[in-house]
Short mmCIF file of C-alpha atoms in Angstrom, two decimals:
data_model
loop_
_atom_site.label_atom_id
_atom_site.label_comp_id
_atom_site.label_asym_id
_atom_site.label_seq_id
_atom_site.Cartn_x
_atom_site.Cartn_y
_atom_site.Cartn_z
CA UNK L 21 138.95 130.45 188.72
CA UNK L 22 138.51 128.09 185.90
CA UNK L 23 135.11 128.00 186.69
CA UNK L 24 134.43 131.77 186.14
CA UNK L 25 136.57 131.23 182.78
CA UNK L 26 134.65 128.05 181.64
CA UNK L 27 131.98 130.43 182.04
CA UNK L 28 133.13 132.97 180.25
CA UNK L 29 134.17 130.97 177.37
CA UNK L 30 130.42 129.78 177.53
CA UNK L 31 128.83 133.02 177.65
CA UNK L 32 131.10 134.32 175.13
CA UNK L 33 130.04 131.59 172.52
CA UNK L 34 126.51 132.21 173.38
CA UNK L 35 127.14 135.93 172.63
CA UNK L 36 129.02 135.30 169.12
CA UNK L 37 126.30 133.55 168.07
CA UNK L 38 123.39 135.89 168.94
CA UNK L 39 125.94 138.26 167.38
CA UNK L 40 126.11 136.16 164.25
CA UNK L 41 122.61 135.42 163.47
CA UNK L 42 121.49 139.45 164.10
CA UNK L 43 124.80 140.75 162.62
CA UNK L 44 122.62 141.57 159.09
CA UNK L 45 119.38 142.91 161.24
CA UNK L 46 120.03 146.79 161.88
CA UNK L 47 122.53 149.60 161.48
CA UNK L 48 122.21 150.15 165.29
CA UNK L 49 124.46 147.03 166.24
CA UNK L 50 127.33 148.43 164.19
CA UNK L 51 126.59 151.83 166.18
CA UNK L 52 126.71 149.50 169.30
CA UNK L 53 130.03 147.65 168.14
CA UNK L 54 131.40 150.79 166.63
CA UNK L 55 130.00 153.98 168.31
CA UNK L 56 132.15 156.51 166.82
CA UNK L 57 130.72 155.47 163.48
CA UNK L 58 127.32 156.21 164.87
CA UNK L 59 125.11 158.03 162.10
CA UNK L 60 127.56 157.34 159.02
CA UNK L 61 125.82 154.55 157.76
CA UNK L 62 122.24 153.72 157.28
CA UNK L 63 119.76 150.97 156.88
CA UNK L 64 119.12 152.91 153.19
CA UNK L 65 122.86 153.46 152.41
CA UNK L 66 123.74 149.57 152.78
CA UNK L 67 119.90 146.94 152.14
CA UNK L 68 121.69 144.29 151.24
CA UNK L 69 122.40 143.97 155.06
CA UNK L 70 118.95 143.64 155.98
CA UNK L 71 118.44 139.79 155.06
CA UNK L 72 114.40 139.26 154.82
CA UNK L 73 114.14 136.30 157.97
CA UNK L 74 115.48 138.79 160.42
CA UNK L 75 113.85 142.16 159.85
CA UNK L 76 110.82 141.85 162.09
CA UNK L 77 113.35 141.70 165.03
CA UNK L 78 111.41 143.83 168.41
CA UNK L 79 112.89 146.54 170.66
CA UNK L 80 113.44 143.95 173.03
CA UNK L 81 115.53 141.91 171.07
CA UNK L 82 118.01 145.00 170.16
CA UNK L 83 118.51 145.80 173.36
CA UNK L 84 119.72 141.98 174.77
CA UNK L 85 121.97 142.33 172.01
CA UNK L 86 123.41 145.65 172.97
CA UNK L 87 123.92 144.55 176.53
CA UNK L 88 125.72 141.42 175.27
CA UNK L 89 128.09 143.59 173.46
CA UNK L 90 128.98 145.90 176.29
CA UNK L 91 129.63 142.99 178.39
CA UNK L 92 131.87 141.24 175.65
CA UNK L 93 132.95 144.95 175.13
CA UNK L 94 134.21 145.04 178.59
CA UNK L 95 135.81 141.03 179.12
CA UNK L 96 137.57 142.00 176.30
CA UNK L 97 138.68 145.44 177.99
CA UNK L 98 139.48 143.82 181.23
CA UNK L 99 141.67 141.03 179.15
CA UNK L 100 143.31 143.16 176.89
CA UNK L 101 142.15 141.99 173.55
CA UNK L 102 140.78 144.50 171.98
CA UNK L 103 144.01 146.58 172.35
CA UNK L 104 146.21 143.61 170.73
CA UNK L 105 143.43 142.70 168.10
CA UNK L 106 143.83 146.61 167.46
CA UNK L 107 147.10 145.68 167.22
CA UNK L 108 146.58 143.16 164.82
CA UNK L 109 144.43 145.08 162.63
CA UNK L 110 146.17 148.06 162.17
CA UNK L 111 149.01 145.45 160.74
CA UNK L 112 146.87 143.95 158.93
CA UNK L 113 145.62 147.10 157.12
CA UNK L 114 149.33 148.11 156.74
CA UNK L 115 150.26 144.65 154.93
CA UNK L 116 147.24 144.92 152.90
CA UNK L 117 148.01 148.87 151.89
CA UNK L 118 151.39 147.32 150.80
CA UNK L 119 150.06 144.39 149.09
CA UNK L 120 147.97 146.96 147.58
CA UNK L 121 150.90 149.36 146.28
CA UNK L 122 153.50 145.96 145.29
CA UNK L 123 150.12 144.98 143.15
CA UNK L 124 150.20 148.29 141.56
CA UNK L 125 153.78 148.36 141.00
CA UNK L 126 153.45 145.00 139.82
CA UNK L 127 150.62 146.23 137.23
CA UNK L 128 152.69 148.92 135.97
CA UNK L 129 155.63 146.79 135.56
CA UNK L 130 153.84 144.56 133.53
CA UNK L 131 152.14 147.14 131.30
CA UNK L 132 155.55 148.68 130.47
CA UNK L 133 156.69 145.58 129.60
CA UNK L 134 154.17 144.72 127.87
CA UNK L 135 154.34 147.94 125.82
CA UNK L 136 158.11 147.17 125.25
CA UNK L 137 156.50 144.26 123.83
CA UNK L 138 154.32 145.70 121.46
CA UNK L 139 157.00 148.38 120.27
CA UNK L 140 159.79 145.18 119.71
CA UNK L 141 156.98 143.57 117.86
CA UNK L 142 156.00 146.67 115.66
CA UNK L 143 159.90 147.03 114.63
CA UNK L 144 159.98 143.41 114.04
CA UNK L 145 157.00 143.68 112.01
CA UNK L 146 158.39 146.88 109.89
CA UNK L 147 162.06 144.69 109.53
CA UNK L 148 159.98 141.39 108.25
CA UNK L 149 158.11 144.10 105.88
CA UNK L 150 161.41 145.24 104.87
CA UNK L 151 162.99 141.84 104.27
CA UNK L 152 159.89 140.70 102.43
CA UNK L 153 160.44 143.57 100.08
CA UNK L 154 163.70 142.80 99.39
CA UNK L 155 163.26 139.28 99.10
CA UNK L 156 160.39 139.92 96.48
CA UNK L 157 162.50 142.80 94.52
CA UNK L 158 165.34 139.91 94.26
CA UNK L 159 163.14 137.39 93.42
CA UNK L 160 161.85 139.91 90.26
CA UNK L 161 165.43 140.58 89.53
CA UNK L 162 165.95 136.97 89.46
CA UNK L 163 163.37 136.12 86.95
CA UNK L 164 164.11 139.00 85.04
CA UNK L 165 167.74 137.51 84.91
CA UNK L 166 166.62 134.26 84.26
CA UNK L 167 164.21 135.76 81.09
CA UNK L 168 167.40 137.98 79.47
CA UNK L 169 169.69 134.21 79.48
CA UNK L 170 167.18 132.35 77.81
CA UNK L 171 166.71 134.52 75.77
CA UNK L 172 170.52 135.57 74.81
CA UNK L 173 170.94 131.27 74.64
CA UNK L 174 167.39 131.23 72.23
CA UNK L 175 169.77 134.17 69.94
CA UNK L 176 173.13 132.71 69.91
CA UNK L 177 171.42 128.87 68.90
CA UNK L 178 169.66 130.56 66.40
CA UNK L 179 173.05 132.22 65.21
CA UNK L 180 174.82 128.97 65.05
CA UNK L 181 171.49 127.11 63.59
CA UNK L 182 171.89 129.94 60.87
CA UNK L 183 175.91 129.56 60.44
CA UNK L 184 175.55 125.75 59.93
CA UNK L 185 173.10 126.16 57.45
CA UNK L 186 175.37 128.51 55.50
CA UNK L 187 178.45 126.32 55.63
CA UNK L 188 176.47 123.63 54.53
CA UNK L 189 174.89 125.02 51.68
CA UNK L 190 178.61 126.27 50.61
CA UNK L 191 179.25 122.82 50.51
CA UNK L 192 176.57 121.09 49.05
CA UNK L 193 176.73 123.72 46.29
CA UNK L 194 178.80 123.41 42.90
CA UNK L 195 181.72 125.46 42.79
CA UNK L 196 180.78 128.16 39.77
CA UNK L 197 183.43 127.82 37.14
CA UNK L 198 184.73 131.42 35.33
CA UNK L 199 184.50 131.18 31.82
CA UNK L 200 187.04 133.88 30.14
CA UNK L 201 186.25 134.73 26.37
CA UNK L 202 188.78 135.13 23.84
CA UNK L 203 188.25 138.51 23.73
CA UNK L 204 188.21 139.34 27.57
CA UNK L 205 191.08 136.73 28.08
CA UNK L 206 194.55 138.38 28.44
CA UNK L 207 197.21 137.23 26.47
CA UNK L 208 200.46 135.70 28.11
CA UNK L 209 203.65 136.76 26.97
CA UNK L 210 205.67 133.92 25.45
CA UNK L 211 208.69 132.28 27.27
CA UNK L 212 211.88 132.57 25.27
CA UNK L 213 212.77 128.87 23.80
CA UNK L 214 215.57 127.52 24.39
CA UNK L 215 218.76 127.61 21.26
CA UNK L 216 218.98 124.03 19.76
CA UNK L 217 222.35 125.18 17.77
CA UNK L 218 224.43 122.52 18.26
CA UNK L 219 227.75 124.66 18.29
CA UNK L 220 226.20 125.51 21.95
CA UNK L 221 224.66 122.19 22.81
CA UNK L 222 227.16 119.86 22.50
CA UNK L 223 228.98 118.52 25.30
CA UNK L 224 232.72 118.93 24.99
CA UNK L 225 233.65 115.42 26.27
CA UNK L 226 232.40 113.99 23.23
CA UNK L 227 234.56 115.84 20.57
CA UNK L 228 237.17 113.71 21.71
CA UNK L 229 237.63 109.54 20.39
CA UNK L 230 236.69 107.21 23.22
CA UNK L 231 239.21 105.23 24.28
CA UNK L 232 239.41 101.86 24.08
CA UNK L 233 239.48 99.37 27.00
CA UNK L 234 243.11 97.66 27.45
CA UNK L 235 243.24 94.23 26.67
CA UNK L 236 243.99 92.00 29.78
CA UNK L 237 246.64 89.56 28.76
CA UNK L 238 246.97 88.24 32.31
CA UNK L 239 244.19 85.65 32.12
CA UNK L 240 240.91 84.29 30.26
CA UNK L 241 238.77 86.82 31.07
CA UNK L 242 239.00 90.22 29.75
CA UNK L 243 239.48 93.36 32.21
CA UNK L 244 236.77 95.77 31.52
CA UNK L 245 238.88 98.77 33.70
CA UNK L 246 237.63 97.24 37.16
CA UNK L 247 241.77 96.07 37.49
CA UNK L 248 242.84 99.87 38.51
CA UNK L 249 246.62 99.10 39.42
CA UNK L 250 249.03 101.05 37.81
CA UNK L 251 251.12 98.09 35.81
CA UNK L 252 247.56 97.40 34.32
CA UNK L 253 246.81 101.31 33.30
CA UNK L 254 250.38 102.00 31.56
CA UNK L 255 249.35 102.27 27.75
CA UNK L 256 251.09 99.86 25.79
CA UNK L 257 253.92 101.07 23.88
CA UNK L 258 253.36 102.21 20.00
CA UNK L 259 253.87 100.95 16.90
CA UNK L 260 256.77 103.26 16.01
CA UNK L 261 258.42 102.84 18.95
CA UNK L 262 258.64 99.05 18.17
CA UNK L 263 259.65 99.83 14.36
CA UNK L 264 262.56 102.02 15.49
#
């Protein structure tokens, strides 16, 4: 039994290889592999199969190589192989078909992003525009600004410049004295002098004699009315008072 396997295996190897080597040769092996596709392809419909070493391969050759493949046609047949690499390659065509359709969806994805890309960037683009306009029309307000102060501060130094020179020519100058001639001059009216009569002039406390200072008999010095005690202001008695 493992004989007839070993031997098998051998021929099998043997048979891959012939397979290999003449795979490129002739249409007619895939019509041997495949014969349903029999007459759907052709030697003209595919040259780049038909390498240049292996075209002058004989009659005799082709038909070894057919009888290989129905005998690795049917091992595989009697082992069940060909109905699990069916198997195998139906999944395989089903994972590719999806690989195929999650590329796609991948692919649109990524060009509607990218779109969503390019309209975020045009919007960002028009709202840079925007704030660059606005920047620049402050930026010519500001200057504009900046032109009307210096100027207004250029006026009003000029104005003071022009005020001090005016004060100080008012002072430097002599003040202009107003001549009035006689004739122009007004005349003043006269102030009423006073009366020297001397009916009205004279002070009534001198119409009368001026008494005479007592004479202090009290001591050696005389009392010039600073002693105001009334023994010392009595007027001394007369001289007919003394006669009588």
């Amino acid at each position: 039994m493992d004989e007839d396997i070993e031997a098998r295996d051998a021929r099998l190897k043997i048979i891959t290889e012939n397979l290999r080597l003449a795979m490129c040769a002739s249409p007619e092996l895939d019509m041997a592999f495949e014969p349903e596709r029999a007459g759907a392809q052709s030697s003209t419909e595919n040259p780049k199969r038909l390498p240049q070493e292996v075209i002058d391969l004989t009659t005799d050759h082709l038909n070894v190589l057919r009888s290989d493949l129905a005998e690795l046609r049917a091992s595989l047949a009697a082992s069940g192989s060909i109905a699990h690499s069916s198997d195998e390659i139906e999944m395989l065509k089903q994972l590719v078909k999806k690989l195929q359709e999650d590329c796609l969806r991948a692919q649109e994805d990524r060009v509607s992003a990218l779109l969503e890309y390019a309209k975020l960037q045009n919007e960002r683009n028009d709202v840079s525009r925007d704030a660059i306009d606005k920047l620049e029309a402050l930026r010519k307000e500001n200057r504009k600004l900046k032109l009307d102060l210096a100027n207004l501060k250029h006026k009003q130094d000029k104005e003071v410049e022009k005020g001090n020179k005016n004060r100080v020519g008012k002072e430097g100058r002599p003040k202009k004295r107003v001549r009035f001639e006689l004739d122009t001059c007004p005349e003043e009216p006269k102030a009423q002098q006073p009366s020297y009569d001397p009916e009205y002039t004279r002070d009534p406390r001198l119409a009368r004699p001026l008494a005479r200072p007592p004479i202090n008999r009290s001591g050696p010095f005389p009392d010039w009315g600073l002693n105001r005690s009334p023994r010392l202001c009595t007027p001394p008695p007369s001289k007919d008072a003394n006669q009588s």
